[in-house]
Structures are given as C-alpha cells and as structure tokens.
mmCIF file of C-alpha atoms in Angstrom:
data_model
loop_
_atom_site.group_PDB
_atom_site.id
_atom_site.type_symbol
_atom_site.label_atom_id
_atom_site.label_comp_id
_atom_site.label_asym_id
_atom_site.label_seq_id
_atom_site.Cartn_x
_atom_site.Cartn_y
_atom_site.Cartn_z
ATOM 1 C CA UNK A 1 -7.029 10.407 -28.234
ATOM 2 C CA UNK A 2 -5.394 11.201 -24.989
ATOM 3 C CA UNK A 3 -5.378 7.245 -24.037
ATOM 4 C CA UNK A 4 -6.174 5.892 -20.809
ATOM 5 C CA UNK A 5 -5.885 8.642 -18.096
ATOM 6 C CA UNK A 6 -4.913 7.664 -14.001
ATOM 7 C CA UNK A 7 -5.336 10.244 -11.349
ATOM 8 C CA UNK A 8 -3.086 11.070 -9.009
ATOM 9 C CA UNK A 9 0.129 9.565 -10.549
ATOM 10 C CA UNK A 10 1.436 9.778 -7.226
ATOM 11 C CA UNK A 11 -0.198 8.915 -3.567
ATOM 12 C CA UNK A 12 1.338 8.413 -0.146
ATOM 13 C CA UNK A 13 -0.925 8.696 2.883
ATOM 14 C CA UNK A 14 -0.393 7.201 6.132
ATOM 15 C CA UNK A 15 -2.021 3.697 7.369
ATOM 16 C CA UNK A 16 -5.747 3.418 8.278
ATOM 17 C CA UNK A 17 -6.336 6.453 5.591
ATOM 18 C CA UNK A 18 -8.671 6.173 2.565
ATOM 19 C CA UNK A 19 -7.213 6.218 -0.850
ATOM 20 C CA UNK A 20 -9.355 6.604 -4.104
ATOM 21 C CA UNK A 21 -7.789 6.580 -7.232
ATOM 22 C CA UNK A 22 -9.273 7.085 -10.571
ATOM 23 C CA UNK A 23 -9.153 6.455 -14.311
ATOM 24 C CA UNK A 24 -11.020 7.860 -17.302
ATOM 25 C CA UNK A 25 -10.705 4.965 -20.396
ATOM 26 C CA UNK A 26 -10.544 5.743 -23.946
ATOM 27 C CA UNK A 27 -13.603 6.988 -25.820
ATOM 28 C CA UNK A 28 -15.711 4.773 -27.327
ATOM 29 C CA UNK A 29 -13.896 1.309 -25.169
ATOM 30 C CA UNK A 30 -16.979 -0.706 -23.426
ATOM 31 C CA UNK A 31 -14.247 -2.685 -21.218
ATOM 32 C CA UNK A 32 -11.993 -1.239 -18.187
ATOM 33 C CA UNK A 33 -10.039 -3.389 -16.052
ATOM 34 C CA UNK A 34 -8.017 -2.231 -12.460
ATOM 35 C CA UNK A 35 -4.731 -3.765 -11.911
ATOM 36 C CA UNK A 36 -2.272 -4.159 -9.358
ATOM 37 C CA UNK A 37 1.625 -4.611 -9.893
ATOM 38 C CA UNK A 38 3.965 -5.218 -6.828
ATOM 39 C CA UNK A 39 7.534 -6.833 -7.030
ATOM 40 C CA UNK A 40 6.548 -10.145 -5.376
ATOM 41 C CA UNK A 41 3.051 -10.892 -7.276
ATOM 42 C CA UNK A 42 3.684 -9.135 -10.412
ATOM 43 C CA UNK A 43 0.380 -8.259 -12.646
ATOM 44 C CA UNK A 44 -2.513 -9.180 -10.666
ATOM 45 C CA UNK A 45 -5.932 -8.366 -12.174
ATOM 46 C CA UNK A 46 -8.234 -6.936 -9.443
ATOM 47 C CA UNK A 47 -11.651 -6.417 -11.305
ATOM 48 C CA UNK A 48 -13.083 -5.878 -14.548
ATOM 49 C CA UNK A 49 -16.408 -4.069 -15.962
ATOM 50 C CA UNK A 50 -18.178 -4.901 -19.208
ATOM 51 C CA UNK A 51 -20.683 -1.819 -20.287
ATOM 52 C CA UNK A 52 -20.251 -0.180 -16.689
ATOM 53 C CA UNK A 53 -21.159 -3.364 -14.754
ATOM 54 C CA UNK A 54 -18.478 -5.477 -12.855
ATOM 55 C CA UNK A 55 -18.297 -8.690 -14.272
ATOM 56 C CA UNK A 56 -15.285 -10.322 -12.276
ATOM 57 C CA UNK A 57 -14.046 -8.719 -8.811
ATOM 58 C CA UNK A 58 -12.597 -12.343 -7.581
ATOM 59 C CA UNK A 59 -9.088 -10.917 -7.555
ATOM 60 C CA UNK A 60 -10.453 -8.011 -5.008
ATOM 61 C CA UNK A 61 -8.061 -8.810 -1.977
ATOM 62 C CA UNK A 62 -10.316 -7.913 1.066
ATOM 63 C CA UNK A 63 -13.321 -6.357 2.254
ATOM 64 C CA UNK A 64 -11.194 -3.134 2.003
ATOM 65 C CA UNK A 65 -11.090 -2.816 -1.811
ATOM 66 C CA UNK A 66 -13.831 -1.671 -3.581
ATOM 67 C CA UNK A 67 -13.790 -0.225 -7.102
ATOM 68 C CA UNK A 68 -17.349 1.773 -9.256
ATOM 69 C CA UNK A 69 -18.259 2.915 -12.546
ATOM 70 C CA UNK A 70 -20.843 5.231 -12.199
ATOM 71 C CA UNK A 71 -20.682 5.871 -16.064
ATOM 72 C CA UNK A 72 -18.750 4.825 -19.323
ATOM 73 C CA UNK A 73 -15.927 7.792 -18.703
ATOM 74 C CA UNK A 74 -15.291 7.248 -15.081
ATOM 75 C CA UNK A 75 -14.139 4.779 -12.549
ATOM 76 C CA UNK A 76 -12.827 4.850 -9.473
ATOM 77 C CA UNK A 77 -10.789 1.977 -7.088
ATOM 78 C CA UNK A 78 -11.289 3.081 -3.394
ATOM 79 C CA UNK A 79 -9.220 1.245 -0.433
ATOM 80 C CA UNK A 80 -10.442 1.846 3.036
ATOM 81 C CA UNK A 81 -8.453 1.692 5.367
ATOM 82 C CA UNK A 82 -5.308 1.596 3.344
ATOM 83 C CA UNK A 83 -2.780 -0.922 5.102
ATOM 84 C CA UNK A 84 1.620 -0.596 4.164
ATOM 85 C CA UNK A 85 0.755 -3.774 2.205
ATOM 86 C CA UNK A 86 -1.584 -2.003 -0.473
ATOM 87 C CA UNK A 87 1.783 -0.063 -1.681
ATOM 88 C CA UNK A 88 1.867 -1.225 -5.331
ATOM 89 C CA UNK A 89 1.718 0.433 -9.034
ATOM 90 C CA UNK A 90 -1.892 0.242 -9.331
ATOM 91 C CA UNK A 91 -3.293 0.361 -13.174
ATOM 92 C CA UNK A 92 -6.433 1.001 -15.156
ATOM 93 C CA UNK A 93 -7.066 -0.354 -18.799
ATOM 94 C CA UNK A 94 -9.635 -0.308 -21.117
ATOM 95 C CA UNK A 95 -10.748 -1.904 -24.280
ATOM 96 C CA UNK A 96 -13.638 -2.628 -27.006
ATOM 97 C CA UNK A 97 -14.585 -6.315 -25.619
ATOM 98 C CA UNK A 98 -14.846 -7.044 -29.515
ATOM 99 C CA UNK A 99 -10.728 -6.434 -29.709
ATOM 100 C CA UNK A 100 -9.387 -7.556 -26.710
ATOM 101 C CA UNK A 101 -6.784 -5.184 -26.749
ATOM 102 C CA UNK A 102 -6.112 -3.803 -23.613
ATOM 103 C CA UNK A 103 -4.854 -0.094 -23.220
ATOM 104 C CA UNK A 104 -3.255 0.704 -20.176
ATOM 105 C CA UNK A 105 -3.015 4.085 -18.174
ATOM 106 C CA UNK A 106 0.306 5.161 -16.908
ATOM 107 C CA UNK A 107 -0.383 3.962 -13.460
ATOM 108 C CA UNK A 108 -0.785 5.519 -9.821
ATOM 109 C CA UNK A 109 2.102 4.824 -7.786
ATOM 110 C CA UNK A 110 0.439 4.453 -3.848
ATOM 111 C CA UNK A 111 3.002 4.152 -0.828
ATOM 112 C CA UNK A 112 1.263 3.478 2.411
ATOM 113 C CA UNK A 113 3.148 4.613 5.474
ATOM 114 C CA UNK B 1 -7.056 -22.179 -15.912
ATOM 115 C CA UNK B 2 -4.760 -20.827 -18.084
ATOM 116 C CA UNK B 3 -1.342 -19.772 -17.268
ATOM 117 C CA UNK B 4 1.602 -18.298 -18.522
ATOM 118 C CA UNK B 5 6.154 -18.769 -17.822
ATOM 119 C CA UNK B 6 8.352 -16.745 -18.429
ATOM 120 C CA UNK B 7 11.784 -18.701 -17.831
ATOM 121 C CA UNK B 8 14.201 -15.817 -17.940
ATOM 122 C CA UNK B 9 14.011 -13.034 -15.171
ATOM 123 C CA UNK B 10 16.897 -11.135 -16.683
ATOM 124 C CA UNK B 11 18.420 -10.918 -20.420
ATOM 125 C CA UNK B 12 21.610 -8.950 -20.484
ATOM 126 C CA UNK B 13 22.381 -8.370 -23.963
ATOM 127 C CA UNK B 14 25.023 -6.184 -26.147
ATOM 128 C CA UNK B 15 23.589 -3.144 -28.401
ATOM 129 C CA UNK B 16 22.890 -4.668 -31.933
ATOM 130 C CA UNK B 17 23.189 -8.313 -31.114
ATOM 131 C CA UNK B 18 19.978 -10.769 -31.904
ATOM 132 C CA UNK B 19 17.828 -11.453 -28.542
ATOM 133 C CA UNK B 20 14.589 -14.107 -27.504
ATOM 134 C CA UNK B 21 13.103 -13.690 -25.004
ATOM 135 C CA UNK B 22 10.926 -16.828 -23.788
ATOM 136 C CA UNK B 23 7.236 -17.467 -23.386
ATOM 137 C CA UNK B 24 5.708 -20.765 -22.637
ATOM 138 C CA UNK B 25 1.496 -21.062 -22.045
ATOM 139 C CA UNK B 26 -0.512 -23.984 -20.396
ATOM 140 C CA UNK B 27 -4.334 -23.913 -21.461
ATOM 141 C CA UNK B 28 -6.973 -25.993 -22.251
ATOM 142 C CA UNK B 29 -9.011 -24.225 -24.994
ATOM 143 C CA UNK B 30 -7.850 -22.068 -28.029
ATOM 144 C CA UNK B 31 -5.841 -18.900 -26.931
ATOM 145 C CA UNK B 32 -4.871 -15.577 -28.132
ATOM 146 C CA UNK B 33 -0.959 -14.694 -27.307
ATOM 147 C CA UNK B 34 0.314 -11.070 -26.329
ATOM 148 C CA UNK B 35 3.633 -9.469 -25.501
ATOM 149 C CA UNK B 36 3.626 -6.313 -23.432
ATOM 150 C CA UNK B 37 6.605 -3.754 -22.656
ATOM 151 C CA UNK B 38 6.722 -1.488 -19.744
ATOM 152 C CA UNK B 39 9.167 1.219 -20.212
ATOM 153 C CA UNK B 40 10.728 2.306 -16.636
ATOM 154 C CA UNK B 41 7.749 4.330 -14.638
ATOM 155 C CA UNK B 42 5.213 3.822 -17.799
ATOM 156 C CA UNK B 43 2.154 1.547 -18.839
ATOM 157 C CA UNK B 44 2.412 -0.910 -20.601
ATOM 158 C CA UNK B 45 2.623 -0.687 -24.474
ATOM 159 C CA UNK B 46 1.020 -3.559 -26.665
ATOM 160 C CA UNK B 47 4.038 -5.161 -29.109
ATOM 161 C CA UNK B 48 2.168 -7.330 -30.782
ATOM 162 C CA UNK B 49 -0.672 -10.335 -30.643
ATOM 163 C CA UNK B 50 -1.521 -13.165 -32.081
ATOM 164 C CA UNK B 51 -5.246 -13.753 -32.627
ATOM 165 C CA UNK B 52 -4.996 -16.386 -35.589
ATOM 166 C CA UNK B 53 -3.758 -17.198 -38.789
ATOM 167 C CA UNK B 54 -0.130 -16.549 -39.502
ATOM 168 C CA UNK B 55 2.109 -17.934 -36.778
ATOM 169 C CA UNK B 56 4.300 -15.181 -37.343
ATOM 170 C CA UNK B 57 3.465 -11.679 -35.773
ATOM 171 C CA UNK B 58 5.000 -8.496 -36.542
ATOM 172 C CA UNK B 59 4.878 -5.849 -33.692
ATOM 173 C CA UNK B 60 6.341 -2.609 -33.216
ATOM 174 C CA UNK B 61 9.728 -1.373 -32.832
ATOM 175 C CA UNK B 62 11.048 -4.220 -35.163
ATOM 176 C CA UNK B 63 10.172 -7.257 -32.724
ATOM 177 C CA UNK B 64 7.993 -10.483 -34.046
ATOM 178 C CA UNK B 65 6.993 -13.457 -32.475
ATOM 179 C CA UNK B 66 5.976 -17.239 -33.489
ATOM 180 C CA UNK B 67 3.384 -18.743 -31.912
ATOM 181 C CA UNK B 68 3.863 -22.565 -31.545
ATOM 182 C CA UNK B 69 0.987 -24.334 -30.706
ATOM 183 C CA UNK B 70 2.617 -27.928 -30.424
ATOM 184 C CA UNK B 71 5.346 -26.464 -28.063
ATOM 185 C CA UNK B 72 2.585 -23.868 -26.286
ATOM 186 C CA UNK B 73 5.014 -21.223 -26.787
ATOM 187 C CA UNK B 74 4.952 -17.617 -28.257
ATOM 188 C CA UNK B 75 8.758 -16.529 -27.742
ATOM 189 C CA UNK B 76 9.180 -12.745 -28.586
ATOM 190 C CA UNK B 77 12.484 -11.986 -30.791
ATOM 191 C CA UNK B 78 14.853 -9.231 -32.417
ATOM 192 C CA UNK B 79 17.183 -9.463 -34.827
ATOM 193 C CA UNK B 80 19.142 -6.354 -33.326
ATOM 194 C CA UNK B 81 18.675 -4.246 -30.417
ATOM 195 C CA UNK B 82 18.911 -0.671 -29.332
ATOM 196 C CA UNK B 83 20.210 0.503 -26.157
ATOM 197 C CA UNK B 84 16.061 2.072 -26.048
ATOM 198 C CA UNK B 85 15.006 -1.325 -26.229
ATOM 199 C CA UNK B 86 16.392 -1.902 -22.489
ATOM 200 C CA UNK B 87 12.798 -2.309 -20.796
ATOM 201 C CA UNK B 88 10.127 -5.141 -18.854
ATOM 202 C CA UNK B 89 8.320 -7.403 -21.236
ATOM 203 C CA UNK B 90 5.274 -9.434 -20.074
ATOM 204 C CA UNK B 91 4.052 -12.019 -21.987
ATOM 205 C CA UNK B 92 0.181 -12.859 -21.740
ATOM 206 C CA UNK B 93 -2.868 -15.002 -22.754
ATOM 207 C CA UNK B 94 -5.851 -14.497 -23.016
ATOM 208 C CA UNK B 95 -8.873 -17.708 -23.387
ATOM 209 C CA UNK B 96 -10.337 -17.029 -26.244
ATOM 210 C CA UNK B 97 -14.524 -15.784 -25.326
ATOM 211 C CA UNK B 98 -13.191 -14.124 -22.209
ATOM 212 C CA UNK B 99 -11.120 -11.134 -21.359
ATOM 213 C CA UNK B 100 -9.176 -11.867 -18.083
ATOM 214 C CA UNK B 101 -5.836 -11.873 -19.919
ATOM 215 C CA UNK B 102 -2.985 -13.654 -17.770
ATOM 216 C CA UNK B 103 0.481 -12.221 -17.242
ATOM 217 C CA UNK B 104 4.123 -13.578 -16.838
ATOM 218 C CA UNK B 105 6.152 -12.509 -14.709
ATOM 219 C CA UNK B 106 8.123 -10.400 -17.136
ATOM 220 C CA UNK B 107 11.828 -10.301 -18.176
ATOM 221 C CA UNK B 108 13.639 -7.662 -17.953
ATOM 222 C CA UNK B 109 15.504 -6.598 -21.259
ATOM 223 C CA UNK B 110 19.383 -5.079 -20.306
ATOM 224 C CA UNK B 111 20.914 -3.931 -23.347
ATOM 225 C CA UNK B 112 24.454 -2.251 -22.819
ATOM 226 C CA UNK B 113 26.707 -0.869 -25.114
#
C-alpha cells in the first residue's frame, strides 16, 4: 500500500488567497482525521470523519477552515482566505475505527505570506 | 478530558547509552497509550501502543514501554541508541470508545556520537 498520500507537499501563496490541500487515506480505512502542527500549539486535531461524514470539527479554528469528503478515497481541507497565521505542517491520517491506529501522511508544509 | 505531559522538551544523549523518555496521562475512564516518532520533515511513524493486557509493549526499532496505571504513566525506553534514533517523539492517548487521540508536546531525541 502506498500509505496515506498529502498533496502538494509544499504551498506558499500570499495572504487573502485560497489554499486547498488534499489527502487520499489508505484503502480499506473508514476513519481520516486533518491535523495541524505549529511550533507554539504542537499537534492540534482539526476534524475527523467516520464513513465519509464529519463527526468532530470543534478544533476547526474559524469560519475560514472548512474541510469535505466527497467519497471514501478523497478529502480535501480548504482555507479561505488564508491569513500568515495558518502557516503550519498540516496532516491527514486515516484508520479502521475498529484499530485505532492512526496512519499519518507525510504532511503539506503551507507558508502564508 | 483527557490529557497528556511530556516533562522533557529535549534529551541529549550519547550513541549507545540507555535513554527514557517521559510520559505522564490524566483521564478519567480506561485509556489506550501510544508513542509516535516524527523523523525530521516526515509523518509520524507508530512505535508502539498499548491497548491492554501486558504492561509491557514492544515497538519497533528496539524501543518498549510500561504502562503504569497507578502512576498514569507510559514512559517510552531504549536500552541503546543509534545516532538514527535522533528524532521527535509524541506521546498520546486515546479514551477508550472514541478516536480523538491526544498529543504531548513531544521530546526531541539528540543522540551524538
């Protein structure tokens, strides 16, 4: 299996700009969660989805963040407008909910100018 | 609300000398214990987890833990280290019937020659 896959790896874009990044889970997990890692908050977990459906989005900062899964291979995390304080590692993970192992994606590094 | 500390920000430690690196968890209800390691620009990579029985874990890479329940703690250890092993580790919980799993705030593994 190719494990959890993040697209772009990179992204800088300039403040007010709209940023979507994206993540294909594992085959077969049921679970995906979005994360964000920054030097002064460390791991935060943004949302999660259970069978496609977002079952906790309570650590969704603002208005501005906003994150679908059309289908089980596919989700996406969307910030609009992007703000200098969005720059963070931001990282997808997946799992079988009956595991609770969580496989993470290498991570999109965003920089917001 | 569960939560997890991770005393030691920093561990600077000689190639092939014994390290511990600290965990301590505050919850409630019956828990189930990771460690995490985040190689530099990389996901993170599942050591090991304690679910139940044996208090002892065996991970990857030659690392175990001991989960503790009177002392809430899940301290990571190995008996010698490589100069490879020089990486982040997060330690997490995780309630047990739920799946938002709560980081620490990592330490950071220096192992010199």
């Amino acid at each position: 299996d190719a494990g959890v896959i993040q697209s772009p790896r990179h992204e800088v874009t300039e403040m007010g700009q709209e940023v979507t990044l994206r993540c294909k889970p594992i085959s077969g997990h049921n679970s995906l969660f979005w994360y964000r890692q920054t030097m002064m908050r460390g791991l935060e977990l943004l949302i999660y989805f259970n069978n496609n459906v977002p079952i906790d989005d309570s650590g969704m900062p603002e208005d501005r963040f906003s994150a679908k899964m059309p289908n089980a291979s596919f989700s996406t995390l969307k910030i609009q407008p992007s703000e200098p304080r969005d720059s963070a590692v931001y990282f997808c993970a997946s799992s079988l909910y009956e595991i609770n192992e969580q496989f993470f994606g290498p991570g999109t590094r965003l920089t917001v100018l | 609300a569960q939560s997890v500390t991770q005393l030691d920000s920093q561990v600077p430690v000689f190639e092939e000398a014994p390290v511990e690196l600290r965990c301590n968890y505050s919850s409630s209800v019956s828990v189930y214990l990771f460690w995490y390691v985040q190689y530099p620009n990389q996901g993170l990579q599942l050591l090991l987890k304690y679910l139940s029985g044996s208090t002892l874990v065996k991970g990857i890479n030659g690392f175990e833990a001991e989960f503790n329940k009177s002392q809430t703690s899940f301290h990571l250890r190995k008996p010698s280290v490589h100069i490879s092993d020089t990486a982040e580790y997060f330690c997490a919980v995780l309630n047990t019937g739920f799946q938002k799993l709560v980081f620490g705030t990592g330490t950071r593994l220096l192992v010199s020659p």
